[in-house]
Amino acid sequence: DAGVTQSPTHLIKTRGQQVTLRCSPISGHKSVSWYQQVLGQGPQFIFQYYEKEERGRGNFPDRFSARQFPNYSSELNVNALLLGDSALYLCASSSTVTSGANVLTFGAGSRLTVL
Amino acid sequence: GNSVTQMEGPVTLSEEAFLTINCTYTATGYPSLFWYVQYPGEGLQLLLKATKADDKGSNKGFEATYRKETTSFHLEKGSVQVSDSAVYFCALSRKTGANNLFFGTGTRLTVIP
């Protein structure tokens, strides 16, 4: 089975532009989460979706938005890009949203560079 | 709030040396605790986990014990290999509500032959 797949793997944008990142979860997983990993830091939680509904949101501005489709794939959108948005964006999938035995499986990420 | 404090790196060890990476946490209630590893150019991989006090997670020779009294989850390995060179992240998630992870800043380990 394929793991979590993300696209594109790398992209370069300029300040003020908009970007869309895509994620396909592991087959059978209904939850998708997005994390931002700035160079040299740990990942920071952005969003979680389960069954197409937002179930959690981190401390990010409204320029960040996401959605989940009926096939459980997801898109992360960032508007009005800033230099500080340059980061590795990680998508993770899980079968549920309950914790305890919760295990997130991460994709390889989309590396965004904002010039 | 929920947070993880991780030992600052980078850490450089010779092959077969003993490894300890310290991790302490702050959380409301009793969270689940994780160690993730990130190899160059790759995403995060779950290394091990523990869900309650005194649980020991283990995988690939790595171990970590959930210590409630010291709010710690230190990662250890008795004999590291060159292939263990990577960045290691300690993380926690709450047991109720959204299961998002709170990560530490990561510790880069380099093992030299």
CSV table of C-alpha atoms in Angstrom, one decimal:
chain,number,residue,atom,x,y,z
A,1,ASP,CA,0.0,0.0,0.0
A,2,ALA,CA,1.1,3.5,-0.7
A,3,GLY,CA,2.0,5.7,2.2
A,4,VAL,CA,1.0,9.3,2.6
A,5,THR,CA,1.7,11.1,-0.6
A,6,GLN,CA,2.2,14.9,-1.0
A,7,SER,CA,2.6,17.2,-4.0
A,8,PRO,CA,4.5,19.1,-5.1
A,9,THR,CA,7.7,18.1,-3.4
A,10,HIS,CA,9.4,21.5,-3.9
A,11,LEU,CA,8.1,24.8,-5.0
A,12,ILE,CA,9.2,28.4,-5.1
A,13,LYS,CA,6.9,31.4,-4.8
A,14,THR,CA,7.2,35.1,-4.3
A,15,ARG,CA,5.8,37.2,-1.5
A,16,GLY,CA,2.1,38.0,-1.9
A,17,GLN,CA,1.4,34.9,-4.0
A,18,GLN,CA,-0.9,32.0,-3.1
A,19,VAL,CA,0.0,28.3,-2.9
A,20,THR,CA,-1.9,25.1,-2.8
A,21,LEU,CA,-0.4,21.9,-1.4
A,22,ARG,CA,-2.0,18.5,-1.8
A,23,CYS,CA,-2.1,15.3,0.3
A,24,SER,CA,-3.4,11.8,-0.2
A,25,PRO,CA,-3.8,9.8,3.0
A,26,ILE,CA,-3.1,6.1,3.5
A,27,SER,CA,-6.0,4.1,2.1
A,28,GLY,CA,-8.6,3.7,4.7
A,29,HIS,CA,-7.4,6.6,6.8
A,30,LYS,CA,-10.1,9.3,7.3
A,31,SER,CA,-8.2,11.9,9.2
A,32,VAL,CA,-5.6,14.3,7.7
A,33,SER,CA,-3.5,16.7,9.6
A,34,TRP,CA,-1.1,19.5,8.4
A,35,TYR,CA,2.1,20.6,10.1
A,36,GLN,CA,4.6,23.4,9.3
A,37,GLN,CA,8.2,22.7,10.0
A,38,VAL,CA,10.5,25.7,9.8
A,39,LEU,CA,14.2,24.9,9.3
A,40,GLY,CA,15.8,23.8,12.6
A,41,GLN,CA,12.5,23.6,14.5
A,42,GLY,CA,9.9,20.9,15.3
A,43,PRO,CA,6.7,20.6,13.3
A,44,GLN,CA,3.9,22.9,14.4
A,45,PHE,CA,0.2,21.8,14.1
A,46,ILE,CA,-1.9,23.8,11.5
A,47,PHE,CA,-5.1,21.8,10.9
A,48,GLN,CA,-6.8,18.5,11.4
A,49,TYR,CA,-9.7,17.2,9.3
A,50,TYR,CA,-11.8,14.1,9.8
A,51,GLU,CA,-14.6,13.0,7.6
A,52,LYS,CA,-14.4,16.3,5.7
A,53,GLU,CA,-14.9,18.4,8.9
A,54,GLU,CA,-12.3,20.6,10.6
A,55,ARG,CA,-11.5,19.0,14.0
A,56,GLY,CA,-8.6,21.1,15.2
A,57,ARG,CA,-6.8,24.3,14.3
A,58,GLY,CA,-3.4,25.5,15.5
A,59,ASN,CA,-2.2,29.1,16.1
A,60,PHE,CA,-1.9,30.2,12.5
A,61,PRO,CA,-3.4,33.3,10.8
A,62,ASP,CA,-6.5,33.2,8.6
A,63,ARG,CA,-4.2,33.2,5.5
A,64,PHE,CA,-3.9,29.5,6.1
A,65,SER,CA,-6.9,27.4,5.1
A,66,ALA,CA,-7.6,23.7,4.3
A,67,ARG,CA,-10.2,21.3,3.2
A,68,GLN,CA,-10.8,17.6,2.9
A,69,PHE,CA,-12.5,16.0,-0.1
A,70,PRO,CA,-14.9,13.0,-0.2
A,71,ASN,CA,-12.0,10.7,-1.0
A,72,TYR,CA,-10.3,12.0,2.2
A,73,SER,CA,-7.5,13.7,0.3
A,74,SER,CA,-6.8,17.2,1.4
A,75,GLU,CA,-5.5,20.6,0.3
A,76,LEU,CA,-3.7,23.3,2.3
A,77,ASN,CA,-3.9,26.8,0.9
A,78,VAL,CA,-1.8,29.7,2.0
A,79,ASN,CA,-2.6,33.2,0.7
A,80,ALA,CA,-0.5,36.4,0.7
A,81,LEU,CA,2.7,34.5,1.2
A,82,LEU,CA,5.3,36.0,3.5
A,83,LEU,CA,9.0,35.2,3.7
A,84,GLY,CA,8.3,33.5,7.1
A,85,ASP,CA,6.0,30.9,5.4
A,86,SER,CA,9.1,29.2,3.9
A,87,ALA,CA,9.1,25.8,5.5
A,88,LEU,CA,8.5,22.1,5.0
A,89,TYR,CA,4.8,21.4,5.1
A,90,LEU,CA,4.0,17.9,6.4
A,91,CYS,CA,0.8,16.0,5.9
A,92,ALA,CA,-0.1,13.1,8.3
A,93,SER,CA,-2.9,10.7,8.2
A,94,SER,CA,-4.5,8.5,10.8
A,95,SER,CA,-7.5,6.2,11.0
A,96,THR,CA,-9.2,8.1,13.8
A,97,VAL,CA,-9.0,11.3,15.7
A,98,THR,CA,-9.0,9.8,19.2
A,99,SER,CA,-5.8,9.6,21.0
A,100,GLY,CA,-4.3,6.9,23.2
A,101,ALA,CA,-3.0,4.5,20.6
A,102,ASN,CA,-3.1,7.4,18.1
A,103,VAL,CA,-0.4,7.0,15.5
A,104,LEU,CA,0.1,9.6,12.8
A,105,THR,CA,1.8,8.5,9.5
A,106,PHE,CA,3.6,11.4,7.8
A,107,GLY,CA,4.4,12.1,4.2
A,108,ALA,CA,7.7,13.3,3.0
A,109,GLY,CA,6.5,16.9,2.8
A,110,SER,CA,6.3,19.8,0.4
A,111,ARG,CA,9.2,22.3,0.7
A,112,LEU,CA,8.0,25.8,0.1
A,113,THR,CA,10.5,28.6,-0.5
A,114,VAL,CA,9.1,32.2,-0.5
A,115,LEU,CA,11.4,34.8,-2.2
B,1,GLY,CA,-0.5,24.4,28.2
B,2,ASN,CA,1.1,21.5,26.3
B,3,SER,CA,4.8,21.6,25.4
B,4,VAL,CA,7.9,19.5,25.0
B,5,THR,CA,11.4,20.5,25.9
B,6,GLN,CA,14.2,18.6,24.2
B,7,MET,CA,17.9,18.3,24.7
B,8,GLU,CA,19.8,20.8,22.5
B,9,GLY,CA,21.9,19.3,19.8
B,10,PRO,CA,23.7,18.5,17.8
B,11,VAL,CA,25.0,15.3,19.3
B,12,THR,CA,28.0,13.5,17.7
B,13,LEU,CA,28.9,10.0,18.9
B,14,SER,CA,31.3,7.3,17.8
B,15,GLU,CA,29.8,4.1,16.5
B,16,GLU,CA,28.8,1.7,19.4
B,17,ALA,CA,28.6,4.5,21.9
B,18,PHE,CA,25.7,4.9,24.3
B,19,LEU,CA,23.0,7.4,23.4
B,20,THR,CA,20.7,9.5,25.6
B,21,ILE,CA,18.5,12.3,24.3
B,22,ASN,CA,16.6,14.0,27.1
B,23,CYS,CA,13.0,15.0,26.8
B,24,THR,CA,10.7,16.6,29.4
B,25,TYR,CA,7.1,17.6,28.9
B,26,THR,CA,4.4,19.9,30.3
B,27,ALA,CA,0.8,18.8,29.8
B,28,THR,CA,-2.7,18.9,31.3
B,29,GLY,CA,-3.6,15.4,32.3
B,30,TYR,CA,-1.6,12.4,31.2
B,31,PRO,CA,-0.6,12.6,27.6
B,32,SER,CA,0.6,9.9,25.2
B,33,LEU,CA,4.3,10.3,24.4
B,34,PHE,CA,6.2,9.6,21.2
B,35,TRP,CA,9.6,9.7,19.6
B,36,TYR,CA,9.7,10.4,15.9
B,37,VAL,CA,12.8,10.2,13.7
B,38,GLN,CA,13.5,12.2,10.5
B,39,TYR,CA,16.2,11.0,8.1
B,40,PRO,CA,17.6,13.4,5.6
B,41,GLY,CA,15.1,14.4,2.9
B,42,GLU,CA,12.3,12.4,4.4
B,43,GLY,CA,9.2,12.9,6.5
B,44,LEU,CA,8.8,11.8,10.1
B,45,GLN,CA,8.7,8.2,11.1
B,46,LEU,CA,7.3,6.9,14.4
B,47,LEU,CA,10.1,5.3,16.4
B,48,LEU,CA,8.3,4.4,19.6
B,49,LYS,CA,5.5,5.4,21.9
B,50,ALA,CA,4.1,5.1,25.4
B,51,THR,CA,0.6,5.8,26.5
B,52,LYS,CA,0.7,5.6,30.3
B,53,ALA,CA,3.0,6.0,33.2
B,54,ASP,CA,5.8,3.5,33.5
B,55,ASP,CA,5.2,2.2,30.0
B,56,LYS,CA,8.4,1.5,28.1
B,57,GLY,CA,8.3,2.0,24.3
B,58,SER,CA,11.0,0.2,22.3
B,59,ASN,CA,12.0,-0.3,18.7
B,60,LYS,CA,15.2,-1.0,16.7
B,61,GLY,CA,17.2,-1.0,19.9
B,62,PHE,CA,15.9,2.4,21.1
B,63,GLU,CA,14.0,2.6,24.4
B,64,ALA,CA,12.1,5.3,26.3
B,65,THR,CA,10.2,5.1,29.6
B,66,TYR,CA,7.2,7.3,30.5
B,67,ARG,CA,8.1,8.8,33.9
B,68,LYS,CA,5.2,10.7,35.3
B,69,GLU,CA,7.1,11.8,38.5
B,70,THR,CA,9.8,13.6,36.5
B,71,THR,CA,7.5,14.3,33.4
B,72,SER,CA,10.2,12.8,31.2
B,73,PHE,CA,10.5,10.5,28.3
B,74,HIS,CA,14.3,10.2,27.6
B,75,LEU,CA,15.4,8.3,24.5
B,76,GLU,CA,18.3,5.7,24.9
B,77,LYS,CA,20.2,3.2,22.8
B,78,GLY,CA,23.0,1.1,24.1
B,79,SER,CA,25.1,1.0,20.9
B,80,VAL,CA,24.5,3.4,18.1
B,81,GLN,CA,25.2,2.8,14.4
B,82,VAL,CA,26.1,5.1,11.6
B,83,SER,CA,22.6,4.5,10.1
B,84,ASP,CA,21.1,6.0,13.3
B,85,SER,CA,22.2,9.5,12.1
B,86,ALA,CA,19.1,11.5,11.9
B,87,VAL,CA,17.0,14.2,13.7
B,88,TYR,CA,15.0,12.9,16.7
B,89,PHE,CA,11.8,14.6,17.8
B,90,CYS,CA,10.0,14.0,21.1
B,91,ALA,CA,6.2,14.7,21.0
B,92,LEU,CA,3.1,14.4,23.0
B,93,SER,CA,-0.6,14.2,22.3
B,94,ARG,CA,-3.6,14.6,24.6
B,95,LYS,CA,-5.8,11.6,25.3
B,96,THR,CA,-9.0,13.6,24.7
B,97,GLY,CA,-10.0,16.0,22.1
B,98,ALA,CA,-8.0,16.4,18.9
B,99,ASN,CA,-5.1,14.1,18.7
B,100,ASN,CA,-2.6,16.6,17.2
B,101,LEU,CA,1.0,16.3,18.2
B,102,PHE,CA,3.1,18.9,20.1
B,103,PHE,CA,6.8,18.5,19.1
B,104,GLY,CA,10.1,19.4,20.7
B,105,THR,CA,12.7,21.3,18.6
B,106,GLY,CA,14.5,18.1,17.6
B,107,THR,CA,18.0,16.8,18.3
B,108,ARG,CA,20.3,16.1,15.4
B,109,LEU,CA,22.4,12.9,16.0
B,110,THR,CA,25.5,12.2,13.9
B,111,VAL,CA,27.3,8.9,14.4
B,112,ILE,CA,30.8,8.6,13.1
B,113,PRO,CA,32.6,5.3,12.2
